[in-house]
Short mmCIF file of C-alpha atoms in Angstrom, two decimals:
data_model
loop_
_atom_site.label_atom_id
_atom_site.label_comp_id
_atom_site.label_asym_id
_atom_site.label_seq_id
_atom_site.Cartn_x
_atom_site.Cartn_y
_atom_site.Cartn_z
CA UNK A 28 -60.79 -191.73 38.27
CA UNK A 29 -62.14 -187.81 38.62
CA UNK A 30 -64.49 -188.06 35.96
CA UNK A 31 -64.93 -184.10 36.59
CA UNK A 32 -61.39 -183.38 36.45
CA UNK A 33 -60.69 -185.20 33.29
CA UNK A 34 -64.27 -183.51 31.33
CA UNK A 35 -62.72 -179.95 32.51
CA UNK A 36 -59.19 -181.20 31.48
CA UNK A 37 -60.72 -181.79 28.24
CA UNK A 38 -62.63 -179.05 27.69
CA UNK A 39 -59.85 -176.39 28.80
CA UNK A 40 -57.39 -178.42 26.24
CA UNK A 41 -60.13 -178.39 23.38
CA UNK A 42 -60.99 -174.68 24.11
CA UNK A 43 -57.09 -173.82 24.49
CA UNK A 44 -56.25 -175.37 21.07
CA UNK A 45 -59.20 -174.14 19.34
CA UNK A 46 -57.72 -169.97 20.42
CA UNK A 47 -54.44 -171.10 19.86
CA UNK A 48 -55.07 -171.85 16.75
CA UNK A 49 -57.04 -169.01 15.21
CA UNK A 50 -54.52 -167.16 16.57
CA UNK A 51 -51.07 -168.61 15.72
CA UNK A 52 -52.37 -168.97 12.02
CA UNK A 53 -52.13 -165.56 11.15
CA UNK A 54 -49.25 -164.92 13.80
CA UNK A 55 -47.15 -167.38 12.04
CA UNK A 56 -48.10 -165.89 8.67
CA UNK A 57 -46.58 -162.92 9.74
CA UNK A 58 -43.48 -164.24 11.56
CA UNK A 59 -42.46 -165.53 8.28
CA UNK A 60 -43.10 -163.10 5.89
CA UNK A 61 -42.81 -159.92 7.70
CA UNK A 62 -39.79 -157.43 6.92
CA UNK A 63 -40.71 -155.85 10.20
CA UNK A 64 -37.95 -155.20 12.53
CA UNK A 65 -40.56 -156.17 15.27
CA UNK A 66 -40.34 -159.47 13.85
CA UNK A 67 -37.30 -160.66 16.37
CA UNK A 68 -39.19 -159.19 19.17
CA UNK A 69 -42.53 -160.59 18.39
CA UNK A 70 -40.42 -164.32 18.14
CA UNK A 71 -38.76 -163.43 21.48
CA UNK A 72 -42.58 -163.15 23.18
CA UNK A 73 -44.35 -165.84 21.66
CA UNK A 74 -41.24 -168.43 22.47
CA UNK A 75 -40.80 -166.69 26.44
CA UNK A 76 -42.88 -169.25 27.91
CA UNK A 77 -41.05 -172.09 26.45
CA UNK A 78 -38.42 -171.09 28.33
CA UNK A 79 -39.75 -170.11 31.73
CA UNK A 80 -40.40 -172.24 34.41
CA UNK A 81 -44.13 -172.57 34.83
CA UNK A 82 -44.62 -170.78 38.29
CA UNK A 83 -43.13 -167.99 37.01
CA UNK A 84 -45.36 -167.32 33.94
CA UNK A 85 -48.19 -168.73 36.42
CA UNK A 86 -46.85 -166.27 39.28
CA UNK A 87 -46.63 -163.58 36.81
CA UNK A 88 -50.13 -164.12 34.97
CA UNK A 89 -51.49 -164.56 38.55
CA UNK A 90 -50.38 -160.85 39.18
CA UNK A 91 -51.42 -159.64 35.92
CA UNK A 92 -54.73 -160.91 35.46
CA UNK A 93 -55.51 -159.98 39.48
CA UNK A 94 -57.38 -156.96 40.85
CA UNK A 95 -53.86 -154.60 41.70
CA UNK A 96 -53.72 -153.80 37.82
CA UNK A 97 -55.69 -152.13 35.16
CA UNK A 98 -56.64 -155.85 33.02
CA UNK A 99 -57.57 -157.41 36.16
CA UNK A 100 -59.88 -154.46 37.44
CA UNK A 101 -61.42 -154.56 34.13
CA UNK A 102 -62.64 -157.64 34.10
CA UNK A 103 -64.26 -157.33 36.93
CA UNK A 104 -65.70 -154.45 36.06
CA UNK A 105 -67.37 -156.62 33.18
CA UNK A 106 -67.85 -159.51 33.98
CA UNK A 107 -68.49 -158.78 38.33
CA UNK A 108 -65.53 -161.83 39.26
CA UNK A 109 -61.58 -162.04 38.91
CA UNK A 110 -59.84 -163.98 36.09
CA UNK A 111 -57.80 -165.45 38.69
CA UNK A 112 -58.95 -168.93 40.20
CA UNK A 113 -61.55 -168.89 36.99
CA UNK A 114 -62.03 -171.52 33.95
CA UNK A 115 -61.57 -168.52 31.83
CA UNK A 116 -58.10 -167.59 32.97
CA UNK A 117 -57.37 -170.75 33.16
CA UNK A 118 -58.13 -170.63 29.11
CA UNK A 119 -55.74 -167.61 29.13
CA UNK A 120 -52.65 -169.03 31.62
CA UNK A 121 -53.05 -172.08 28.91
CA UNK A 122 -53.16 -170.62 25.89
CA UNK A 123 -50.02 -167.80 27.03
CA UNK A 124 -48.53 -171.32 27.89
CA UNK A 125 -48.66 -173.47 25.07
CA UNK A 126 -48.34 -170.47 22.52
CA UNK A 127 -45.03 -171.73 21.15
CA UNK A 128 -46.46 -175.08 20.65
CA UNK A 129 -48.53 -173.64 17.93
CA UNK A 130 -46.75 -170.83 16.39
CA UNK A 131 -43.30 -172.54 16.25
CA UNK A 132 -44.84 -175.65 14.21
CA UNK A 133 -46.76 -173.71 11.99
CA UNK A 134 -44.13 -170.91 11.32
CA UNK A 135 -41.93 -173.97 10.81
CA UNK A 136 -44.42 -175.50 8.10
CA UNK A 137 -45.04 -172.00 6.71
CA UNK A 138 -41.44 -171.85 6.17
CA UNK A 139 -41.11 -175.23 4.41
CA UNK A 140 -43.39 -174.03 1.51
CA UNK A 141 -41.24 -173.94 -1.82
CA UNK A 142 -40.48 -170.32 -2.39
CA UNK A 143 -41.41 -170.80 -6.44
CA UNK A 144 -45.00 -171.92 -5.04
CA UNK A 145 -45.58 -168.26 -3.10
CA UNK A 146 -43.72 -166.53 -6.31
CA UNK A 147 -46.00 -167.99 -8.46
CA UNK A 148 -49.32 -167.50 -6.32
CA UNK A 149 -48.30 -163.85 -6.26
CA UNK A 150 -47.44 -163.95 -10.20
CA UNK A 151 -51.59 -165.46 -10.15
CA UNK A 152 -52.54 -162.65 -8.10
CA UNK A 153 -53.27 -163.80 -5.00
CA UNK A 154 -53.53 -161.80 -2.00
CA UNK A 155 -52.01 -162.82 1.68
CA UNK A 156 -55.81 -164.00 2.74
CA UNK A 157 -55.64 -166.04 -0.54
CA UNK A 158 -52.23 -167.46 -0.04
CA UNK A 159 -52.55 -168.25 3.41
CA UNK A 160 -55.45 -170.26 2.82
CA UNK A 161 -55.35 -171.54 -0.78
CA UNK A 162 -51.82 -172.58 -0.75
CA UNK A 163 -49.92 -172.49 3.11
CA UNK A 164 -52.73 -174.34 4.56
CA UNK A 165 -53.06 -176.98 2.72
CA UNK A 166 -49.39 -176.93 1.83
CA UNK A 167 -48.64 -177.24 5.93
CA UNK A 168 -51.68 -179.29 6.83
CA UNK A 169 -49.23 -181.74 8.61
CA UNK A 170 -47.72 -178.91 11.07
CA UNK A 171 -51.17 -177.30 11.69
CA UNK A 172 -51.88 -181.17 12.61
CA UNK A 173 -48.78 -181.39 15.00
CA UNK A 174 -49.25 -178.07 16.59
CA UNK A 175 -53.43 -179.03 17.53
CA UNK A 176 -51.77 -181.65 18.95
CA UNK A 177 -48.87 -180.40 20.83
CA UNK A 178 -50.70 -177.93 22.21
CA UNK A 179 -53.63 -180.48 23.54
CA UNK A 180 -51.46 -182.38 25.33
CA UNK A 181 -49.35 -180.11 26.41
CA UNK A 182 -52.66 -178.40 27.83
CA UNK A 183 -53.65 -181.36 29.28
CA UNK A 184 -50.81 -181.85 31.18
CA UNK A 185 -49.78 -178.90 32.87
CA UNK A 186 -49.51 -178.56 36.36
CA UNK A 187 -47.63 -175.20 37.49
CA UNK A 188 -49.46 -172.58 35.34
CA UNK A 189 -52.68 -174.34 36.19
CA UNK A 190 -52.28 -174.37 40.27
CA UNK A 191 -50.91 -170.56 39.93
CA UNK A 192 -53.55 -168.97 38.10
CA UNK A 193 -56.36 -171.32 38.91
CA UNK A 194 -56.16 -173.08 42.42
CA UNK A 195 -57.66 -176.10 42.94
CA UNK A 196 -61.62 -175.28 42.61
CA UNK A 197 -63.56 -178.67 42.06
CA UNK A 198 -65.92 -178.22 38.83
CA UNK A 199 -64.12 -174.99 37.57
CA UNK A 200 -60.08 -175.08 38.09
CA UNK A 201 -59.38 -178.95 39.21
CA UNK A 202 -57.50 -180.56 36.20
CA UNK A 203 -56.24 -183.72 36.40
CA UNK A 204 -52.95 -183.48 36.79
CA UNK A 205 -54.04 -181.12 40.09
CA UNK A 206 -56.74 -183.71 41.00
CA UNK A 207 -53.59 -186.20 40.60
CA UNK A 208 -51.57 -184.03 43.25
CA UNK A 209 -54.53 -184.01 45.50
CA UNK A 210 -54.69 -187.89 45.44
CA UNK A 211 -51.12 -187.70 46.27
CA UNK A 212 -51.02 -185.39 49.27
CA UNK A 213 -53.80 -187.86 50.06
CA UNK A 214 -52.12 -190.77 50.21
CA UNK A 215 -54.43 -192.04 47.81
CA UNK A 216 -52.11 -193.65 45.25
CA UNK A 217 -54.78 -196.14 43.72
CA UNK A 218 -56.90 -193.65 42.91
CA UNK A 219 -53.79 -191.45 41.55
CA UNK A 220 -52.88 -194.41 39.46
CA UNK A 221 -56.06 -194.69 37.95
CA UNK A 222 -55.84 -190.71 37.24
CA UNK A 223 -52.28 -191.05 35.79
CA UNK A 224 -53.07 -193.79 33.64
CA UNK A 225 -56.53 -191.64 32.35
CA UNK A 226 -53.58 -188.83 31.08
CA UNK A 227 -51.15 -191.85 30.12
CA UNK A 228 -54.58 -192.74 27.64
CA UNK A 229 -55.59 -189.50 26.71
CA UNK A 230 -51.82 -188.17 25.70
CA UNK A 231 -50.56 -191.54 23.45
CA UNK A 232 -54.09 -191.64 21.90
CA UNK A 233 -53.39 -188.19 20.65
CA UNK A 234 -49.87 -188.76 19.54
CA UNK A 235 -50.74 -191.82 18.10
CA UNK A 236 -53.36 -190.13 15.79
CA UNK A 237 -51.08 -187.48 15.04
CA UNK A 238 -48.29 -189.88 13.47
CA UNK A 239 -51.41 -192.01 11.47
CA UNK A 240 -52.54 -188.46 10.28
CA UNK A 241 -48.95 -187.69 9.41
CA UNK A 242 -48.58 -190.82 7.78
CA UNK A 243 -51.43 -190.98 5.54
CA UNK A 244 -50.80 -187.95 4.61
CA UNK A 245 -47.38 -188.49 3.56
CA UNK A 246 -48.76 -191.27 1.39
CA UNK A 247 -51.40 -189.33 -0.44
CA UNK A 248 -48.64 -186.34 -1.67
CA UNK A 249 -46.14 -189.00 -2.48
CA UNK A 250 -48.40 -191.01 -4.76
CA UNK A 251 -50.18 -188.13 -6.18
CA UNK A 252 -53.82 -188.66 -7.39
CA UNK A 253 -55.61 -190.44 -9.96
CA UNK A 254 -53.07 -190.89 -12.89
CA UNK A 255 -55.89 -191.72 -15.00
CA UNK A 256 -55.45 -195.32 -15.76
CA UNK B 2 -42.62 -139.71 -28.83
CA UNK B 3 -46.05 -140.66 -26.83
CA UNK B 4 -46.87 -142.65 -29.91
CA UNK B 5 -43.75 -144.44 -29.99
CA UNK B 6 -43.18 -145.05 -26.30
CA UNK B 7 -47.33 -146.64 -26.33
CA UNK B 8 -45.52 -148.84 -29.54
CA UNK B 9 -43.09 -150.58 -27.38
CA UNK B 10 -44.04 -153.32 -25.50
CA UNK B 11 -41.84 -153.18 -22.78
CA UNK B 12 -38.97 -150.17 -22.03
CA UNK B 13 -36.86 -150.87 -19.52
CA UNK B 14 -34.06 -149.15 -17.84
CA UNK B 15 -32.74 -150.73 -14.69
CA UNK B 16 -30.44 -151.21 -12.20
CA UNK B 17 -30.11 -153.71 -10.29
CA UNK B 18 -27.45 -154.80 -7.06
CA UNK B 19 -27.27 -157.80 -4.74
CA UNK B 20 -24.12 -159.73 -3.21
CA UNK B 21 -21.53 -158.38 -5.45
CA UNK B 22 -23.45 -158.56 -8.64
CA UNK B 23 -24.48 -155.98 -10.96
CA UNK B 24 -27.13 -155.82 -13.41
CA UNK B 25 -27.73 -152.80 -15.59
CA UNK B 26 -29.91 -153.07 -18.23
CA UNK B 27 -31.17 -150.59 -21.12
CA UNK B 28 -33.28 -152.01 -23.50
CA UNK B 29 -36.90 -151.84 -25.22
CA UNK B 30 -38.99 -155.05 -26.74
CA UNK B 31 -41.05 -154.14 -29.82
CA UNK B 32 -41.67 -157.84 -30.96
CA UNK B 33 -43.95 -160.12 -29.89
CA UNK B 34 -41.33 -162.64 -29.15
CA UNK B 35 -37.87 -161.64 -28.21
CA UNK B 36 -35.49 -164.43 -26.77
CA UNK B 37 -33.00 -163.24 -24.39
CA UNK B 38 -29.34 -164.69 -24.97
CA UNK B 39 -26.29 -164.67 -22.87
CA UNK B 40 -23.83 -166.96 -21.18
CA UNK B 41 -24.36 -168.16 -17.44
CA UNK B 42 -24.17 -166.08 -14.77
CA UNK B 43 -25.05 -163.04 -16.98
CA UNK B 44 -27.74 -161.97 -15.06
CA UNK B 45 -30.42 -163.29 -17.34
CA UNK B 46 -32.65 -164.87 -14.55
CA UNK B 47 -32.41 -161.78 -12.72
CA UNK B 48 -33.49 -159.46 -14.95
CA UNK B 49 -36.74 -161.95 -15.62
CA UNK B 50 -37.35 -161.40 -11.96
CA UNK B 51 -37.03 -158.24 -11.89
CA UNK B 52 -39.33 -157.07 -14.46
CA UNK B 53 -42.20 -160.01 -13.03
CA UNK B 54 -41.64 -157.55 -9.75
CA UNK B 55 -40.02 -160.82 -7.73
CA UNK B 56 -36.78 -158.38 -7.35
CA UNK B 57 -36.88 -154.95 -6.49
CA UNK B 58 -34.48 -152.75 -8.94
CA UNK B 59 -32.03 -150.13 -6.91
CA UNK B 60 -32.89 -147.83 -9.40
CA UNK B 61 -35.05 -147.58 -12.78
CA UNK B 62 -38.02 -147.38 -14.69
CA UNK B 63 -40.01 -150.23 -16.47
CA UNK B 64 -42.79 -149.73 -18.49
CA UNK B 65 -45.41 -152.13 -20.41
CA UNK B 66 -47.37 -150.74 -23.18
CA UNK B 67 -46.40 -147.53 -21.85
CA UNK B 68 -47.93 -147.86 -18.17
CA UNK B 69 -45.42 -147.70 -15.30
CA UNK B 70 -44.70 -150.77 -13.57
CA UNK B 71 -41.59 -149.76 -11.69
CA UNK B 72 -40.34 -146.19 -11.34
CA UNK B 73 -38.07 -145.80 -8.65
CA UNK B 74 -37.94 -141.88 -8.51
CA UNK B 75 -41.63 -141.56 -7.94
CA UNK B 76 -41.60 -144.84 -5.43
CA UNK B 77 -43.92 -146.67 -8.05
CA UNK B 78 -43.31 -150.63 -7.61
CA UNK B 79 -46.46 -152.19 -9.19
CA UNK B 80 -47.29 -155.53 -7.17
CA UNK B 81 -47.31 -159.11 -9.41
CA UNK B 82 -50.32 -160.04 -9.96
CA UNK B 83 -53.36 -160.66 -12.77
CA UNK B 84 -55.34 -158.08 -11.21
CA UNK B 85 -56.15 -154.33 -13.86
CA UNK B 86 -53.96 -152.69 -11.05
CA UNK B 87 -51.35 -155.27 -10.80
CA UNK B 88 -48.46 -156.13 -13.05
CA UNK B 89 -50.53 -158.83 -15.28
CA UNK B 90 -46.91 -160.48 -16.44
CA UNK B 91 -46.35 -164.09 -16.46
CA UNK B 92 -43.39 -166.23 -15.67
CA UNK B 93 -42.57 -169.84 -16.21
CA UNK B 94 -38.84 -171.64 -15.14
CA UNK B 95 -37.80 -174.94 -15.80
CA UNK B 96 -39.67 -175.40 -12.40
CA UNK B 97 -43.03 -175.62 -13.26
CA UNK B 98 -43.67 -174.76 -9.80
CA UNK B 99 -47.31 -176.12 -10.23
CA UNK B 100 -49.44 -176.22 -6.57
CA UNK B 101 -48.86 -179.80 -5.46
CA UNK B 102 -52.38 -180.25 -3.86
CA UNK B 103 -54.36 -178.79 -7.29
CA UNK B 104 -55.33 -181.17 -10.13
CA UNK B 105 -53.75 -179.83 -13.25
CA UNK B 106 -57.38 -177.83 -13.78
CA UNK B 107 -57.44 -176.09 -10.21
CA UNK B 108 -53.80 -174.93 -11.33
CA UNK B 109 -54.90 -172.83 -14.21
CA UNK B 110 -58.02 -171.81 -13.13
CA UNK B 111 -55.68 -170.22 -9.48
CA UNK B 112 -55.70 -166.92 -11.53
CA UNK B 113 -58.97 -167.06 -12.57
CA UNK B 114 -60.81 -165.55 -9.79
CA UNK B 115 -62.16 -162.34 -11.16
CA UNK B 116 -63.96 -164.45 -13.82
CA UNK B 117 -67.72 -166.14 -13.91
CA UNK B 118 -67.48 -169.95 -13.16
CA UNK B 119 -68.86 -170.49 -16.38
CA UNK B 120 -66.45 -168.23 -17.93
CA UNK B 121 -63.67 -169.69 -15.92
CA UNK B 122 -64.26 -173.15 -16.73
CA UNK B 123 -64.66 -172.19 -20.27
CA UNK B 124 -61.04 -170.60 -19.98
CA UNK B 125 -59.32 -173.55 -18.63
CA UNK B 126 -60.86 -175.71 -20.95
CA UNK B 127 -59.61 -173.33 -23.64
CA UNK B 128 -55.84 -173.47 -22.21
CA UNK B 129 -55.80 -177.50 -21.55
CA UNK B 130 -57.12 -178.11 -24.86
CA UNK B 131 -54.31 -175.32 -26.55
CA UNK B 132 -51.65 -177.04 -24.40
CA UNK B 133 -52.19 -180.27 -25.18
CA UNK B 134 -53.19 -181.11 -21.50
CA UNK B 135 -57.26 -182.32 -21.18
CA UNK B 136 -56.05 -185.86 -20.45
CA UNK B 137 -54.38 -184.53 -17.60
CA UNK B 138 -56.88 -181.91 -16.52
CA UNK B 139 -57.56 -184.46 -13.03
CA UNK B 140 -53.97 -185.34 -12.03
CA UNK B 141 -51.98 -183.74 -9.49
CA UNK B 142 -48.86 -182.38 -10.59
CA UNK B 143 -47.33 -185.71 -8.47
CA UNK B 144 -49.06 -187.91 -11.02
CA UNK B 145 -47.41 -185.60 -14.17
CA UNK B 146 -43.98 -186.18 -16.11
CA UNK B 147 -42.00 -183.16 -16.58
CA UNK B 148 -43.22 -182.32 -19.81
CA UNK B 149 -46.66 -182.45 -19.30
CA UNK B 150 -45.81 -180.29 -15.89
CA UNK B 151 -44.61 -177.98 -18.27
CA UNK B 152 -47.70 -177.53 -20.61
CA UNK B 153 -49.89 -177.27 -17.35
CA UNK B 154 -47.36 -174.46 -16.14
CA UNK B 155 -47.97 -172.68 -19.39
CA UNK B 156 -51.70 -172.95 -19.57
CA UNK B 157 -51.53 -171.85 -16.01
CA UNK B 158 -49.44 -168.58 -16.76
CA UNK B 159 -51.44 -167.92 -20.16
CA UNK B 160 -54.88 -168.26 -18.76
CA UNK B 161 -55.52 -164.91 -16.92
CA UNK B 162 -54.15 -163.37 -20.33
CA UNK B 163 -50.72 -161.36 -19.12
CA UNK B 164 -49.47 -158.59 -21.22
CA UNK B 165 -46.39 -160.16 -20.98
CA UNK B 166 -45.16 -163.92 -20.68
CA UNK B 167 -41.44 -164.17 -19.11
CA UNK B 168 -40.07 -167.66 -19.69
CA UNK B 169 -36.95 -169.08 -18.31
CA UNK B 170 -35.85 -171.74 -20.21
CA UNK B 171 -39.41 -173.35 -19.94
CA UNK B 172 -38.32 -176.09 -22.41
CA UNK B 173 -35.43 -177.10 -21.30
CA UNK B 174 -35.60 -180.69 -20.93
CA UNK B 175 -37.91 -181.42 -23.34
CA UNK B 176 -37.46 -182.73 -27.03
CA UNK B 177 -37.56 -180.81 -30.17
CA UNK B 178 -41.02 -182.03 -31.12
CA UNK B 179 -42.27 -181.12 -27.52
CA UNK B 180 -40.43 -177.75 -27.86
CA UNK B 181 -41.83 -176.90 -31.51
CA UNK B 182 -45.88 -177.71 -30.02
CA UNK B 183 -44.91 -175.35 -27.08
CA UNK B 184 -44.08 -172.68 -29.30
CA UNK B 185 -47.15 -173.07 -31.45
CA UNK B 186 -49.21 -173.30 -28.77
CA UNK B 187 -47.71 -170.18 -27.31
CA UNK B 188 -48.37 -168.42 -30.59
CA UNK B 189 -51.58 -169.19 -30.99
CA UNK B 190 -52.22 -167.83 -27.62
CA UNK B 191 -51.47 -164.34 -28.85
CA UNK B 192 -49.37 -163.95 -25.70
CA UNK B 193 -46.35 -161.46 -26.06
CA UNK B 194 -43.14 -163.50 -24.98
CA UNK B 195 -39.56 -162.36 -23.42
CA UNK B 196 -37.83 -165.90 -23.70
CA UNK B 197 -34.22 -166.91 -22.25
CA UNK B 198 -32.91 -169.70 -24.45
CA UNK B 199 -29.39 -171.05 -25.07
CA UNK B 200 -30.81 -172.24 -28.33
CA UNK B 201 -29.95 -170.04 -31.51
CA UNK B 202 -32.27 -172.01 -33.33
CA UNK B 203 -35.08 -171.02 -31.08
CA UNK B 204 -34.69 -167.18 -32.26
CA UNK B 205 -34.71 -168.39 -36.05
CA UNK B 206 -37.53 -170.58 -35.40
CA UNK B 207 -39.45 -167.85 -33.78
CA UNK B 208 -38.08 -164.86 -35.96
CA UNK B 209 -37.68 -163.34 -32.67
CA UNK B 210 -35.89 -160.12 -32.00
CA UNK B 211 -33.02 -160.96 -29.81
CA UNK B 212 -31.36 -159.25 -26.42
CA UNK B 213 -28.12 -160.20 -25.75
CA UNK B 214 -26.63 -159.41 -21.98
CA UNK B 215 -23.18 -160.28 -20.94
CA UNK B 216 -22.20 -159.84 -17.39
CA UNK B 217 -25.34 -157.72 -16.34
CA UNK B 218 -25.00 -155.40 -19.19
CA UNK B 219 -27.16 -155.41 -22.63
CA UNK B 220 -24.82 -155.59 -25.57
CA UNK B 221 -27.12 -155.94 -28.39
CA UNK B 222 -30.19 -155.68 -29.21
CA UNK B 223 -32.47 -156.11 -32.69
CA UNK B 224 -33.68 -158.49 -34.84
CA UNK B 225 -32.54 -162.08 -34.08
CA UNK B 226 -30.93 -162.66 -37.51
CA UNK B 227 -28.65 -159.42 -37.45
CA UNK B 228 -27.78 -159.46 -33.63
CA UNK B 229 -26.98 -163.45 -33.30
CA UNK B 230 -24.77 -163.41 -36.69
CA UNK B 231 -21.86 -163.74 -34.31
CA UNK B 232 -23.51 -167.05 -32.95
CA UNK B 233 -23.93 -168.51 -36.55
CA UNK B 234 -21.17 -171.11 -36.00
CA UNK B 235 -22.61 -172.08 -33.04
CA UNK B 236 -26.90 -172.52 -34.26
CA UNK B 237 -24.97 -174.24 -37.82
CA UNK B 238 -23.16 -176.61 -35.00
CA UNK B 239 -26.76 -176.84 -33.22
CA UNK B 240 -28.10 -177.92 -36.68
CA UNK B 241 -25.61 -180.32 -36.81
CA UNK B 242 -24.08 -178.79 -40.25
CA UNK B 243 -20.65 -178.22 -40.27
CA UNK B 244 -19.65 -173.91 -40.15
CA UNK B 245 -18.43 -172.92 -43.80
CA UNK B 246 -15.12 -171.27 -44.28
CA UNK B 247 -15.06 -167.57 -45.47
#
């Protein structure tokens, strides 16, 4: 097993959930109840990379985040290295990756919410900060749930965007689906197996605690609380 | 005519258009209850919705106590809301519509916010206790019949004190002895009440004033016992006495 592969596989999929989170909330929020005309062209965006094949977003983000444009040059203005072949846009090939994997879920759950609910928040005064976090929230728990996960995974397996945008820098850019290629190309299938079954582990544990958080949930609205015997 | 216009509770003139369907209504509430009466489909529900600001009007002006909630020449749409700027009406449907992960309390104390704690606690206790509902105060709606849904829903909307209380046949499925504490409860609240019923003997019970509307126009308007004499057959059948001969 590549103990250092699977720690930075972990961290890049806990760091990539954490921003796609904080930022498909409000996204979502606004995907749903927007009258904007934008609103078909800010769905079209956020689902793109659902649809393209990785090396293309990874070929494209390569390009992007590299020295030949104005993003790339500024970053290295600031920061004195390249995005490219870094953990951090690694962070950002992930996170432009699995962006449908938390907007679409939440925007989904958002969705779900009875309309008489949000009428009658309004009728109580509350504002969209107040509504988004008093009553969708909590009302969509089980999507936010599924998208954290979806997009961990998903994170933790990718391969294409990963190689494109990061190489395959031990310590900083080797994930472990890279570090699984590399065993591979090696000829070093027991120690691949070993690797494969370490993502095998990591993915089902996280699905598996998705559906028992799903379930108990399910439970606890069903049956309500406390009737007071 | 300042005077009388600040005497009306709510003057509304409004129109109203969506899929075929045409609502124009023309009417003024100067009673503290006033039950709305039509058949189905007359665009009773709508006209709730539109003066709770759920439904925008084409064209129109609203106003409550004489300040202007809706006034489509000047582009003034007042947002719902409890809030001194907002629209500070209330609005309960046979859907109680009560927040499914809220104990009964956390529901009326939602439009609470501008208030103390202490104050706001005292107010919910004050609504549970007028509607009947302390022993319910820590269930989730989940863990509530209908009825008692119902009284939460109306301690809920009463609580931040609305100038106005819409209700769309609120009482629907419960019984007459449910019904009659609902109505007391509501009166004791002080709160001034625009009330869709298909029950004449609501209006008689209430001595509303009554609004008739029949296919998206107001017919009638006035006091409950003069407008509704053309339903007497039908509240003498609801009483279960049969209709004299003339």
């Amino acid at each position: 097993m590549d103990w250092q592969a699977l720690l930075l596989t972990l961290r890049l999929a806990a760091i990539t959930t954490s921003l796609l989170l904080i930022a498909a909330i409000p996204l979502a929020f606004w995907i749903v109840f927007t009258r904007s005309r934008l609103r078909a062209l800010v769905e079209a965006i956020t689902t793109l990379p659902l649809l393209l094949p990785p090396t293309v977003l990874g070929f494209y983000l390569l390009v992007l985040l590299g020295p030949r444009t104005a993003l790339g040059r500024a970053w290295i203005h600031l920061t004195g290295h390249p995005l490219a072949f870094s953990f951090v846009g690694l962070v950002v090939g992930s996170a432009i990756y699995s962006l449908p994997f938390a907007v679409q879920p939440i925007a989904a759950g958002f969705s779900a919410v009875d309309t008489a609910l949000i009428e009658q928040a309004r009728l109580l005064g509350a504002g969209r900060w107040r509504m988004l976090g008093e009553l969708l929230l909590p009302l969509s728990l089980r999507s936010v749930i599924t998208a954290a996960v979806l997009c961990f995974t998903h994170t933790v397996g990718e391969f294409g965007v990963v190689l494109m945008i990061g190489g395959d820098i031990p310590g900083s850019t080797r994930t472990l689906s890279i570090s699984i290629f590399d065993q591979v190309q090696d000829f070093n299938y027991a120690a691949a197996n070993r690797t494969a079954l370490g993502l095998v582990v990591v993915s089902f544990t996280a699905l598996a605690a998705l559906y028992l958080l799903r379930g108990e949930r399910a439970i606890s609205v069903s049956t309500g609380v406390h009737r007071g015997e | 005519m300042a005077s009388d216009a600040a005497a009306e509770l709510l003057d509304a003139d409004i129109l109203f258009r969506r899929a075929g369907f045409e609502l124009r209504a023309r009417f003024m509430l100067r009673a503290p209850w006033t039950v709305l009466f039509g058949p189905s489909g007359a665009g009773k529900t709508t006209l709730l919705r539109v003066i709770a600001g759920l439904a925008a009007a084409e064209r129109g002006r609203l106003t409550l106590h004489g300040r202007v909630l809706t006034d489509t020449a000047k582009g003034i749409a007042v947002a719902p809301g409890t809030g001194a700027a907002q629209r500070r009406i209330g609005f309960v449907t046979q859907q109680a519509a009560l927040f499914p992960h809220l104990t009964a309390r956390a529901n009326v104390a939602f439009g609470l916010t501008s208030l103390a704690p202490s104050a706001r606690q005292a107010r919910v206790a004050e609504m549970l206790r007028l509607f009947g509902a302390e022993a319910l105060a820590e269930r989730r709606p989940a863990a509530l019949s209908g009825g008692e849904r119902q009284r939460v829903a109306l301690a809920r909307a009463v609580a931040p004190e609305p100038e106005l209380l819409l209700l769309d046949e609120p009482f629907a499925a419960l019984d007459v002895t449910a019904r009659v504490a609902m109505i007391e409860a509501l009166r004791t609240s002080g709160v001034q009440v625009l009330y869709v019923s298909h029950d004449l003997a609501d209006a008689w019970q209430t001595n509303a004033n009554a609004i008739v509307l029949e296919s998206g126009q107001v017919v009638a308007q006035g006091e409950a016992r003069v407008v509704l004499a053309d339903y007497r057959s039908q509240l003498l059948a609801q009483l279960g006495a049969s209709t004299p001969s003339r």
